[in-house]
CSV table of C-alpha atoms in Angstrom, one decimal:
chain,number,residue,atom,x,y,z
Z,1,UNK,CA,106.9,103.0,101.3
Z,2,UNK,CA,106.4,99.3,101.4
Z,3,UNK,CA,103.7,99.3,104.0
Z,4,UNK,CA,101.0,97.8,102.0
Z,5,UNK,CA,100.6,94.8,104.4
Z,6,UNK,CA,100.4,97.1,107.5
Z,7,UNK,CA,96.8,98.4,107.4
Z,8,UNK,CA,95.2,95.0,106.9
Z,9,UNK,CA,97.6,92.9,109.0
Z,10,UNK,CA,96.0,91.3,112.0
Z,11,UNK,CA,98.7,92.5,114.4
Z,12,UNK,CA,98.2,96.2,113.5
Z,13,UNK,CA,94.4,95.6,113.8
Z,14,UNK,CA,94.9,94.4,117.3
Z,15,UNK,CA,97.2,97.2,118.3
Z,16,UNK,CA,95.2,100.0,116.7
Z,17,UNK,CA,91.7,98.7,117.5
Z,18,UNK,CA,92.2,97.1,120.8
Z,19,UNK,CA,94.5,99.7,122.3
Z,20,UNK,CA,93.4,102.6,120.1
Z,21,UNK,CA,89.9,102.8,121.5
Z,22,UNK,CA,91.5,103.4,125.0
Z,23,UNK,CA,94.1,105.9,123.8
Z,24,UNK,CA,93.1,109.6,124.3
Z,25,UNK,CA,94.0,111.7,121.3
Z,26,UNK,CA,95.0,108.9,119.0
Z,27,UNK,CA,96.1,110.3,115.6
Z,28,UNK,CA,96.1,113.8,117.2
Z,29,UNK,CA,99.0,113.0,119.6
Z,30,UNK,CA,102.1,112.0,117.6
Z,31,UNK,CA,104.4,109.1,118.5
Z,32,UNK,CA,108.1,109.4,119.2
Z,33,UNK,CA,109.8,110.8,116.0
Z,34,UNK,CA,112.7,108.5,116.6
Z,35,UNK,CA,110.5,105.4,117.0
Z,36,UNK,CA,108.4,106.3,114.0
Z,37,UNK,CA,111.5,106.7,111.8
Z,38,UNK,CA,112.8,103.4,113.1
Z,39,UNK,CA,109.7,101.5,112.2
Z,40,UNK,CA,109.3,103.2,108.8
Z,41,UNK,CA,112.9,102.1,108.0
Z,42,UNK,CA,112.1,98.6,109.1
Z,43,UNK,CA,109.1,98.4,106.9
Z,44,UNK,CA,111.1,99.8,104.0
Z,45,UNK,CA,113.6,97.0,104.3
Z,46,UNK,CA,111.5,94.1,105.6
Z,47,UNK,CA,108.3,94.9,103.8
Z,48,UNK,CA,106.0,92.9,106.2
Z,49,UNK,CA,106.4,92.9,110.0
Z,50,UNK,CA,104.2,91.1,112.5
Z,51,UNK,CA,104.1,93.7,115.3
Z,52,UNK,CA,103.0,91.2,117.9
Z,53,UNK,CA,106.1,88.9,117.6
Z,54,UNK,CA,108.5,89.0,120.6
Z,55,UNK,CA,111.3,90.3,118.4
Z,56,UNK,CA,109.2,93.3,117.3
Z,57,UNK,CA,108.2,94.9,120.5
Z,58,UNK,CA,106.1,98.1,119.9
Z,59,UNK,CA,103.9,99.1,122.7
Z,60,UNK,CA,103.1,102.8,122.0
Z,61,UNK,CA,99.9,102.9,120.0
Z,62,UNK,CA,100.6,106.5,119.0
Z,63,UNK,CA,103.8,105.3,117.3
Z,64,UNK,CA,101.8,102.8,115.3
Z,65,UNK,CA,99.2,105.4,114.4
Z,66,UNK,CA,101.8,107.9,113.3
Z,67,UNK,CA,103.5,105.3,111.0
Z,68,UNK,CA,100.1,104.5,109.4
Z,69,UNK,CA,99.2,108.2,109.1
Z,70,UNK,CA,102.6,109.0,107.4
Z,71,UNK,CA,102.1,106.1,105.0
Z,72,UNK,CA,98.7,107.4,104.0
Z,73,UNK,CA,100.3,110.8,103.2
Z,74,UNK,CA,102.9,109.1,100.9
Z,75,UNK,CA,100.1,107.5,98.9
Z,76,UNK,CA,98.5,110.9,98.4
Z,77,UNK,CA,101.9,112.5,97.6
Z,78,UNK,CA,102.6,110.0,94.8
Z,79,UNK,CA,99.1,110.3,93.5
Z,80,UNK,CA,98.3,106.7,94.4
Z,81,UNK,CA,94.7,107.4,95.5
Z,82,UNK,CA,92.7,104.9,97.5
Z,83,UNK,CA,89.5,106.2,95.8
Z,84,UNK,CA,90.3,108.2,92.7
Z,85,UNK,CA,89.1,111.8,92.7
Z,86,UNK,CA,87.2,111.2,89.5
Z,87,UNK,CA,85.3,108.3,91.0
Z,88,UNK,CA,84.4,110.4,94.0
Z,89,UNK,CA,83.2,113.3,91.8
Z,90,UNK,CA,81.0,111.0,89.7
Z,91,UNK,CA,79.3,109.6,92.9
Z,92,UNK,CA,78.7,113.1,94.3
Z,93,UNK,CA,77.4,114.4,91.0
Z,94,UNK,CA,75.0,111.4,90.7
Z,95,UNK,CA,73.5,111.9,94.2
Z,96,UNK,CA,73.2,115.7,94.0
Z,97,UNK,CA,71.8,116.0,90.5
Z,98,UNK,CA,68.8,118.4,90.1
Z,99,UNK,CA,70.0,120.3,93.2
Z,100,UNK,CA,69.4,117.5,95.7
Z,101,UNK,CA,71.4,117.4,98.9
Z,102,UNK,CA,73.9,114.6,99.5
Z,103,UNK,CA,72.2,112.0,101.7
Z,104,UNK,CA,73.4,111.3,105.2
Z,105,UNK,CA,73.4,107.5,104.7
Z,106,UNK,CA,75.6,105.8,102.2
Z,107,UNK,CA,73.9,105.8,98.8
Z,108,UNK,CA,73.8,102.9,96.3
Z,109,UNK,CA,76.1,104.9,94.0
Z,110,UNK,CA,78.8,104.8,96.6
Z,111,UNK,CA,78.5,101.0,97.1
Z,112,UNK,CA,78.7,100.4,93.4
Z,113,UNK,CA,81.7,102.7,93.0
Z,114,UNK,CA,83.5,100.9,95.9
Z,115,UNK,CA,82.8,97.5,94.5
Z,116,UNK,CA,84.4,98.5,91.2
Z,117,UNK,CA,87.7,99.4,92.9
Z,118,UNK,CA,90.7,97.1,92.6
Z,119,UNK,CA,90.9,94.5,95.4
Z,120,UNK,CA,93.9,96.2,97.1
Z,121,UNK,CA,92.0,99.6,97.2
Z,122,UNK,CA,88.8,98.0,98.3
Z,123,UNK,CA,90.1,96.0,101.2
Z,124,UNK,CA,92.5,98.7,102.3
Z,125,UNK,CA,89.6,101.2,102.5
Z,126,UNK,CA,87.5,98.5,104.2
Z,127,UNK,CA,90.1,98.0,107.0
Z,128,UNK,CA,91.0,101.6,107.4
Z,129,UNK,CA,87.4,102.9,107.7
Z,130,UNK,CA,86.4,100.1,109.9
Z,131,UNK,CA,89.1,101.2,112.3
Z,132,UNK,CA,88.1,104.8,112.1
Z,133,UNK,CA,84.5,104.0,112.6
Z,134,UNK,CA,85.4,102.0,115.7
Z,135,UNK,CA,87.3,104.9,117.1
Z,136,UNK,CA,84.3,107.2,116.4
Z,137,UNK,CA,82.1,104.9,118.4
Z,138,UNK,CA,84.5,105.2,121.4
Z,139,UNK,CA,85.0,108.9,121.2
Z,140,UNK,CA,84.0,109.4,124.8
Z,141,UNK,CA,87.2,107.7,125.8
Z,142,UNK,CA,89.5,108.7,123.0
Z,143,UNK,CA,88.2,112.3,122.9
Z,144,UNK,CA,88.4,111.8,119.1
Z,145,UNK,CA,84.9,112.5,117.8
Z,146,UNK,CA,83.9,112.5,114.2
Z,147,UNK,CA,85.1,116.1,113.6
Z,148,UNK,CA,88.5,115.4,115.2
Z,149,UNK,CA,89.0,112.2,113.2
Z,150,UNK,CA,88.0,114.0,110.0
Z,151,UNK,CA,90.5,116.8,110.6
Z,152,UNK,CA,93.3,114.3,111.3
Z,153,UNK,CA,92.6,111.6,108.7
Z,154,UNK,CA,90.4,112.8,105.8
Z,155,UNK,CA,93.2,114.9,104.1
Z,156,UNK,CA,95.8,112.2,104.2
Z,157,UNK,CA,93.3,109.6,102.9
Z,158,UNK,CA,92.4,111.9,100.0
Z,159,UNK,CA,88.6,111.5,100.6
Z,160,UNK,CA,86.0,114.2,100.0
Z,161,UNK,CA,83.9,115.3,103.0
Z,162,UNK,CA,80.9,113.2,101.8
Z,163,UNK,CA,82.9,110.1,101.2
Z,164,UNK,CA,84.6,110.3,104.6
Z,165,UNK,CA,81.3,110.9,106.4
Z,166,UNK,CA,79.6,107.9,104.7
Z,167,UNK,CA,82.5,105.6,105.3
Z,168,UNK,CA,82.8,106.5,108.9
Z,169,UNK,CA,79.3,107.2,110.2
Z,170,UNK,CA,77.5,104.6,108.0
Z,171,UNK,CA,80.3,102.1,107.5
Z,172,UNK,CA,78.2,99.0,107.7
Z,173,UNK,CA,76.1,100.0,104.7
Z,174,UNK,CA,79.0,100.8,102.4
Z,175,UNK,CA,80.0,97.3,101.3
Z,176,UNK,CA,78.6,94.8,99.0
Z,177,UNK,CA,81.7,92.9,97.8
Z,178,UNK,CA,84.6,93.5,95.5
Z,179,UNK,CA,83.4,92.9,91.9
Z,180,UNK,CA,86.9,93.1,90.4
Z,181,UNK,CA,88.6,90.4,92.6
Z,182,UNK,CA,88.0,87.5,90.3
Z,183,UNK,CA,89.4,89.4,87.4
Z,184,UNK,CA,92.6,90.4,89.3
Z,185,UNK,CA,93.0,86.8,90.6
Z,186,UNK,CA,92.9,85.5,87.1
Z,187,UNK,CA,95.4,88.0,85.9
Z,188,UNK,CA,97.7,87.1,88.8
Z,189,UNK,CA,97.4,83.4,87.9
Z,190,UNK,CA,98.3,84.3,84.3
Z,191,UNK,CA,101.3,86.3,85.5
Z,192,UNK,CA,102.5,83.4,87.7
Z,193,UNK,CA,102.1,80.9,84.8
Z,194,UNK,CA,104.0,83.2,82.5
Z,195,UNK,CA,106.8,83.6,85.1
Z,196,UNK,CA,107.1,79.8,85.4
Z,197,UNK,CA,107.2,79.4,81.6
Z,198,UNK,CA,109.9,82.1,81.3
Z,199,UNK,CA,112.0,80.4,84.1
Z,200,UNK,CA,111.6,77.0,82.3
Z,201,UNK,CA,112.6,78.5,79.0
Z,202,UNK,CA,115.7,80.1,80.6
Z,203,UNK,CA,116.7,76.8,82.2
Z,204,UNK,CA,116.3,75.0,78.9
Z,205,UNK,CA,118.3,77.6,77.1
Z,206,UNK,CA,121.2,77.4,79.6
Z,207,UNK,CA,121.2,73.6,79.3
Z,208,UNK,CA,121.3,73.9,75.5
Z,209,UNK,CA,124.2,76.4,75.8
Z,210,UNK,CA,126.2,74.0,78.0
Z,211,UNK,CA,125.5,71.1,75.6
Z,212,UNK,CA,126.5,73.1,72.6
Z,213,UNK,CA,129.7,74.2,74.3
Z,214,UNK,CA,130.6,70.6,75.1
Z,215,UNK,CA,129.8,69.5,71.6
Z,216,UNK,CA,132.0,72.3,70.2
Z,217,UNK,CA,135.1,70.9,71.9
Z,218,UNK,CA,137.1,68.7,69.4
Z,219,UNK,CA,137.1,65.0,70.2
Z,220,UNK,CA,140.9,64.9,70.0
Z,221,UNK,CA,141.2,67.6,72.6
Z,222,UNK,CA,138.9,65.7,74.9
Z,223,UNK,CA,141.0,62.5,74.4
Z,224,UNK,CA,144.2,64.4,75.1
Z,225,UNK,CA,142.7,65.8,78.2
Z,226,UNK,CA,141.8,62.3,79.4
Z,227,UNK,CA,145.3,61.0,78.6
Z,228,UNK,CA,146.9,63.8,80.6
Z,229,UNK,CA,144.7,63.0,83.5
Z,230,UNK,CA,145.9,59.3,83.4
Z,231,UNK,CA,149.6,60.3,83.1
Z,232,UNK,CA,149.5,63.0,85.9
Z,233,UNK,CA,151.3,61.6,88.9
Z,234,UNK,CA,149.2,61.2,92.0
Z,235,UNK,CA,150.5,62.8,95.2
Z,236,UNK,CA,150.1,60.5,98.3
Z,237,UNK,CA,149.8,61.6,101.8
Z,238,UNK,CA,153.3,60.1,102.5
Z,239,UNK,CA,154.9,62.3,99.8
Z,240,UNK,CA,153.4,65.4,101.3
């Protein structure tokens, strides 16, 4: 699904964070199946929707939560992991070597691993776990404590128990910046420049083809065509 803008969009932040912290059973109570399908289809065709615009009224926070939850499941289904399983295993192995128990607080190995993620993965995970951490802090209202959030969201996010616990309960200490962002921005600039060169080359080629076709027309044929234009009777408005 083309919902990549949804988790980090300011409008969804406002809906899920501002309203979600007051919604009992968020992520446990599903939204209307019909409404969820409607918004999924809209995102599939429109790709990016500002949920706070007057022409996109969506007031049920459970519907928004269900759309997001379903999208996370699709990422897992197509093996498009937010944090690759291999990366998670490497971190867990590093912090539990020699029989040590995994720490309760986010270890440096986790921060380094997250910083090496591609920018999309990094900022998606940043926004999602910030939201979940906020819900966890308001569990007295939402009735969604850490265990409830883990049951509802950990599987569809494809995170191990340790990773989910660090990212939710120690969220503030998980981030030190995305190290790969500059590299990806440079690649994007190179791609854009290549697209512009290709477009310019195609335009030049089309111009050359038109010029070549005109040059290939015999001069006599062009004179005959001009003479025919001169001899062709003109129809006046009176004649018609």
